[in-house]
PDB file of C-alpha atoms in Angstrom:
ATOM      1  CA  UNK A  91       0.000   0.000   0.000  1.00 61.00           C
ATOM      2  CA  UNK A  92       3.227   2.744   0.932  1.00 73.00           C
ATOM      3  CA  UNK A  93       4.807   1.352  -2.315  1.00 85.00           C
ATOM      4  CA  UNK A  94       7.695  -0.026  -0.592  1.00 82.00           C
ATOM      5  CA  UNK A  95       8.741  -3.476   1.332  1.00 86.00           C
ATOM      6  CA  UNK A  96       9.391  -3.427   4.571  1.00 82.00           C
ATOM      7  CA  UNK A  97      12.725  -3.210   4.137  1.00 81.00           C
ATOM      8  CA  UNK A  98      12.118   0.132   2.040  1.00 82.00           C
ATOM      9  CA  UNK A  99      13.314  -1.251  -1.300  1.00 80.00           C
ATOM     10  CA  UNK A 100      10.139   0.398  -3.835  1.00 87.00           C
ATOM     11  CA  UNK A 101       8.070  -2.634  -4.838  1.00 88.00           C
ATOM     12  CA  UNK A 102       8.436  -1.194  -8.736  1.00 85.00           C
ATOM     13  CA  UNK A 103      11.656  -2.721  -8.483  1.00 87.00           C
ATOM     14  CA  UNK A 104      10.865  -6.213  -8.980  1.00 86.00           C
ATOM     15  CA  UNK A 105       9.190  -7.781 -11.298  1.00 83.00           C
ATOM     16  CA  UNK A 106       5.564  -9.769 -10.481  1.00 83.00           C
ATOM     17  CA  UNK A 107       6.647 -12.953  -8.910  1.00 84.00           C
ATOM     18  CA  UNK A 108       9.485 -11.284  -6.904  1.00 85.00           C
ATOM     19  CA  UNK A 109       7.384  -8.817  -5.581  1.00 87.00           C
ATOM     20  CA  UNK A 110       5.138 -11.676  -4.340  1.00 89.00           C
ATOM     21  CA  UNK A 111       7.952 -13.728  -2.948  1.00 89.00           C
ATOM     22  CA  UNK A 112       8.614 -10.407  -1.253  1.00 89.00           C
ATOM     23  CA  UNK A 113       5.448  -9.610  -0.336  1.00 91.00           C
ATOM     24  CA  UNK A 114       4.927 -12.766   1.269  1.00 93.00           C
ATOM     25  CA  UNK A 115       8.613 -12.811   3.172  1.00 93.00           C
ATOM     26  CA  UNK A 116       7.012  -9.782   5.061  1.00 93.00           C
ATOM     27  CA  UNK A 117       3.539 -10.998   5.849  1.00 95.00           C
ATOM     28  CA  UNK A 118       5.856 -14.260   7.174  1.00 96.00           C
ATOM     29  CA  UNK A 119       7.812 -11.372   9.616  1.00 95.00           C
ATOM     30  CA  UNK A 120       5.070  -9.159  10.739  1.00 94.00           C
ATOM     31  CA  UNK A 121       2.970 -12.461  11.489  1.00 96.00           C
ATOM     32  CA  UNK A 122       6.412 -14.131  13.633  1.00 96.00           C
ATOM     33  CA  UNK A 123       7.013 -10.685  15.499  1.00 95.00           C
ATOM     34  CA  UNK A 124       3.892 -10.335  16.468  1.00 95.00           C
ATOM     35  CA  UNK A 125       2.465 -12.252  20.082  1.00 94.00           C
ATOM     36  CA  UNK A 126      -0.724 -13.692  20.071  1.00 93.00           C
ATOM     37  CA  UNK A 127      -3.537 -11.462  21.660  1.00 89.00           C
ATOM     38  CA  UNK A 128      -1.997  -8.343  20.885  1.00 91.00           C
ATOM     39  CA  UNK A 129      -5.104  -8.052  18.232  1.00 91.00           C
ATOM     40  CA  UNK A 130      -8.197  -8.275  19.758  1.00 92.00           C
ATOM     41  CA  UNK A 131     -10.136  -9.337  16.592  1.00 94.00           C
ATOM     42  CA  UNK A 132      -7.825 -12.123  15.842  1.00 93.00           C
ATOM     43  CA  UNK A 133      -6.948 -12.917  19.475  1.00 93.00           C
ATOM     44  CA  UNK A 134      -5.017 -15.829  17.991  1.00 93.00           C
ATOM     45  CA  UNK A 135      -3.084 -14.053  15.507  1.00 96.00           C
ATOM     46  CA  UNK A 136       1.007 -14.517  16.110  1.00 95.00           C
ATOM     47  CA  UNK A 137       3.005 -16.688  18.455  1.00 95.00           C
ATOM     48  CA  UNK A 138       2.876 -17.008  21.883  1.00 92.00           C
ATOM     49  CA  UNK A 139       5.156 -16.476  24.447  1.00 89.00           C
ATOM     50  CA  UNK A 140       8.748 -17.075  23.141  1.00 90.00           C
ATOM     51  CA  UNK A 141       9.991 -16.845  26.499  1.00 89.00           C
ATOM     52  CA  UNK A 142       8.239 -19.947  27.743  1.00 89.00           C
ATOM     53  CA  UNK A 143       9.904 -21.260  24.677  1.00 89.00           C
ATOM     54  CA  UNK A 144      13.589 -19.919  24.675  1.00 89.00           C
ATOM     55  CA  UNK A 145      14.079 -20.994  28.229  1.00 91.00           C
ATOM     56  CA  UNK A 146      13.156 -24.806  27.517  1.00 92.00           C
ATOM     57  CA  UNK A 147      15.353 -24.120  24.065  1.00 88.00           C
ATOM     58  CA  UNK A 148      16.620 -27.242  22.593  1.00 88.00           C
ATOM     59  CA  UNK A 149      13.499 -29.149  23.583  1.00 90.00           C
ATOM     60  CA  UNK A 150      11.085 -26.810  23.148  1.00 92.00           C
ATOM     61  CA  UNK A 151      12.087 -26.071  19.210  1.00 92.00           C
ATOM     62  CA  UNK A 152       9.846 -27.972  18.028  1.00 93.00           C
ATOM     63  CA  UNK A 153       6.659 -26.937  19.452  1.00 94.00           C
ATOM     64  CA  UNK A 154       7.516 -23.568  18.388  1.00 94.00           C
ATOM     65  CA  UNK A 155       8.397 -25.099  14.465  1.00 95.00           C
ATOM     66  CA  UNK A 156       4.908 -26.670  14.915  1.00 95.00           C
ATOM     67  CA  UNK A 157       3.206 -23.604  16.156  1.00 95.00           C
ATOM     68  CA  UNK A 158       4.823 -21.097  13.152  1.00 96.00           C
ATOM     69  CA  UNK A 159       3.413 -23.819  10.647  1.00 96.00           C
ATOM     70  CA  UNK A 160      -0.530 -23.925  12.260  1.00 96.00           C
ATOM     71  CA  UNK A 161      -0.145 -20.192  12.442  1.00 97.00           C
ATOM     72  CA  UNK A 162       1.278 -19.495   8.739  1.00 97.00           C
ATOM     73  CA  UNK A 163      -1.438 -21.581   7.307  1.00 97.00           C
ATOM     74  CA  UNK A 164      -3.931 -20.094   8.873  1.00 96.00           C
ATOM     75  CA  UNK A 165      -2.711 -16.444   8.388  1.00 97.00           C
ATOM     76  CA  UNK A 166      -0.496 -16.145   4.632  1.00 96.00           C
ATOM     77  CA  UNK A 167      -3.703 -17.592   2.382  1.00 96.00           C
ATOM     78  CA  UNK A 168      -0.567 -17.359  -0.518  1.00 95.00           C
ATOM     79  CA  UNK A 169       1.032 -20.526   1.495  1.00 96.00           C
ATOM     80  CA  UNK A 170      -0.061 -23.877   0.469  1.00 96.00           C
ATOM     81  CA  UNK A 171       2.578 -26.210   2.258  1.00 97.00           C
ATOM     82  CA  UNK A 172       5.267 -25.563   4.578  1.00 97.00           C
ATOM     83  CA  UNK A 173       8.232 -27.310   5.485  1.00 97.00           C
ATOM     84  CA  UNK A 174      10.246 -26.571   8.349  1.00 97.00           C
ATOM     85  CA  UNK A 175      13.598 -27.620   9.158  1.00 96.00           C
ATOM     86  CA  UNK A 176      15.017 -26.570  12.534  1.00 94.00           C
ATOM     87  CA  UNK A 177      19.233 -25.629  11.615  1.00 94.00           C
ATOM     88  CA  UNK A 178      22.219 -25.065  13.510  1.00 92.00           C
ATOM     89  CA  UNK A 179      21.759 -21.698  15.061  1.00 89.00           C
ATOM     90  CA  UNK A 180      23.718 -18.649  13.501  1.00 87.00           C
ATOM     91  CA  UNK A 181      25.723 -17.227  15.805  1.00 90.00           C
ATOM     92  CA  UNK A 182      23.651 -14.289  18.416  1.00 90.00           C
ATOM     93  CA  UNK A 183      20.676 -15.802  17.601  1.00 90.00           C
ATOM     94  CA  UNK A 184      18.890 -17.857  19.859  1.00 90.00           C
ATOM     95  CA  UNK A 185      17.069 -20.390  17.076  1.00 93.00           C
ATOM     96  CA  UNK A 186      17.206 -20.583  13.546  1.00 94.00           C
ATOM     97  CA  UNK A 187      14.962 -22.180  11.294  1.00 95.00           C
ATOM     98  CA  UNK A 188      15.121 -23.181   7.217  1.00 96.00           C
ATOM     99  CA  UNK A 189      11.476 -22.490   5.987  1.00 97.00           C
ATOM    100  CA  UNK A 190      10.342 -23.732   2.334  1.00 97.00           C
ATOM    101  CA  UNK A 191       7.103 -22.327   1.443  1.00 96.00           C
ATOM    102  CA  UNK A 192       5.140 -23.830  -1.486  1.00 95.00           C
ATOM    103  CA  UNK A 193       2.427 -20.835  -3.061  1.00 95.00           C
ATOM    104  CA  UNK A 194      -0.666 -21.649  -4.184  1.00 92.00           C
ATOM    105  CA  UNK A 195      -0.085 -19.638  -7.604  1.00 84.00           C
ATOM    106  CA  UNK A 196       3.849 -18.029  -7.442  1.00 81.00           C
ATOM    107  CA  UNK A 197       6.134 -21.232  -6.540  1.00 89.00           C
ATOM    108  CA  UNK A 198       8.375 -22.225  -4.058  1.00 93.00           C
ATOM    109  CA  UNK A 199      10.016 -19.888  -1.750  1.00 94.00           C
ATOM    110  CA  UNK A 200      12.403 -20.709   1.093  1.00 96.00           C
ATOM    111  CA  UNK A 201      13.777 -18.504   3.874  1.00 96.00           C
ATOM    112  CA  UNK A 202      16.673 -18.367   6.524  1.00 95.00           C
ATOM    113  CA  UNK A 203      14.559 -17.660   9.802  1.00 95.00           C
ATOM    114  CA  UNK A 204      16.244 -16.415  12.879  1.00 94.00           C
ATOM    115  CA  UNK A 205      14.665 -15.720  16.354  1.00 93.00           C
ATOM    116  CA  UNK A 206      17.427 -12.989  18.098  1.00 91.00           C
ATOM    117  CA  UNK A 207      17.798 -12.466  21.864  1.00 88.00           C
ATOM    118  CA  UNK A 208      15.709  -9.830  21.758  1.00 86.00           C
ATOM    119  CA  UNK A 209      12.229 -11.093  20.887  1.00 84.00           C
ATOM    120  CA  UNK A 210      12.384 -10.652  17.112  1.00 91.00           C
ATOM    121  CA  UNK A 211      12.139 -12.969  14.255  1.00 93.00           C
ATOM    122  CA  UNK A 212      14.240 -11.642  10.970  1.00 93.00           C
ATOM    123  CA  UNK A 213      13.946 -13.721   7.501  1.00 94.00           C
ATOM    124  CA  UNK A 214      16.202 -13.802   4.699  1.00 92.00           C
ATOM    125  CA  UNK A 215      15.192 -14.565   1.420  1.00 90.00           C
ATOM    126  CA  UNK A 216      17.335 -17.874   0.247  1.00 93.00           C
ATOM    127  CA  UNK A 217      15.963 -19.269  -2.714  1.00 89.00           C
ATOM    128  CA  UNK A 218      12.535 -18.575  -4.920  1.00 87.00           C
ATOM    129  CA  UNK A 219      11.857 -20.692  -7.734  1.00 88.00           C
ATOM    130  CA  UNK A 220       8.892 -19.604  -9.581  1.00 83.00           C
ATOM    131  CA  UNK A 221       6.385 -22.145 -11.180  1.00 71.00           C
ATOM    132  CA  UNK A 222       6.329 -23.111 -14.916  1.00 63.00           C
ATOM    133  CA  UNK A 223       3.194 -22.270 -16.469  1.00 53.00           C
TER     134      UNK A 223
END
């Protein structure tokens, strides 16, 4: 709607499918930094309480890969699939995540998802493969 990504790169700069793939990368971030409640329409919108997570952490990694997939789903209507593959944490974060995300009508997307100490979730575009039509 501003014309720009989150990031503040213009959206003319892509063409269609990136701009999707980009679109979707932050509808993926705003939906992973936000806490559920904080919405009172959509009281289960976002994740719950990554404390209760962190200080359980490595146990507790996947209930939270389980919760970001129910939550995705429910919330990016581009997603059709996602896979989820809990990595080797990058250094000052406190989790990080590999997640491949099949769209219904762009392709296959996959992002490097770190949670850092501070409560935030930051994704990094890896790999988009569009569909062949």
């Amino acid at each position: 709607m501003t014309g720009f990504f989150a990031n503040g790169v213009a959206v003319h700069d892509f063409d269609a499918a990136t701009q999707t793939f980009l679109s979707v990368r932050d509808n993926i971030q705003r939906i992973l930094n936000s806490r559920r409640g904080s919405l009172a329409h959509l009281p289960d919108y976002g994740l719950g309480d990554l404390s209760r997570i962190y200080r359980h952490l490595p146990a507790s990694a996947h209930t939270l890969k389980r919760e970001i997939e129910t939550t995705l789903l429910r919330y990016e209507p581009r997603l059709k699939s996602i896979d989820i593959a809990i990595e080797e944490t990058e250094p000052g974060m406190l989790l990080s995540f590999t997640m491949s995300c099949q769209l219904h009508q762009a392709g296959l997307v996959r992002f490097g998802t770190h949670f850092t100490p501070d409560g935030q979730t930051r994704l990094k575009l890896l790999k988009a493969e569009r569909d062949r039509e």
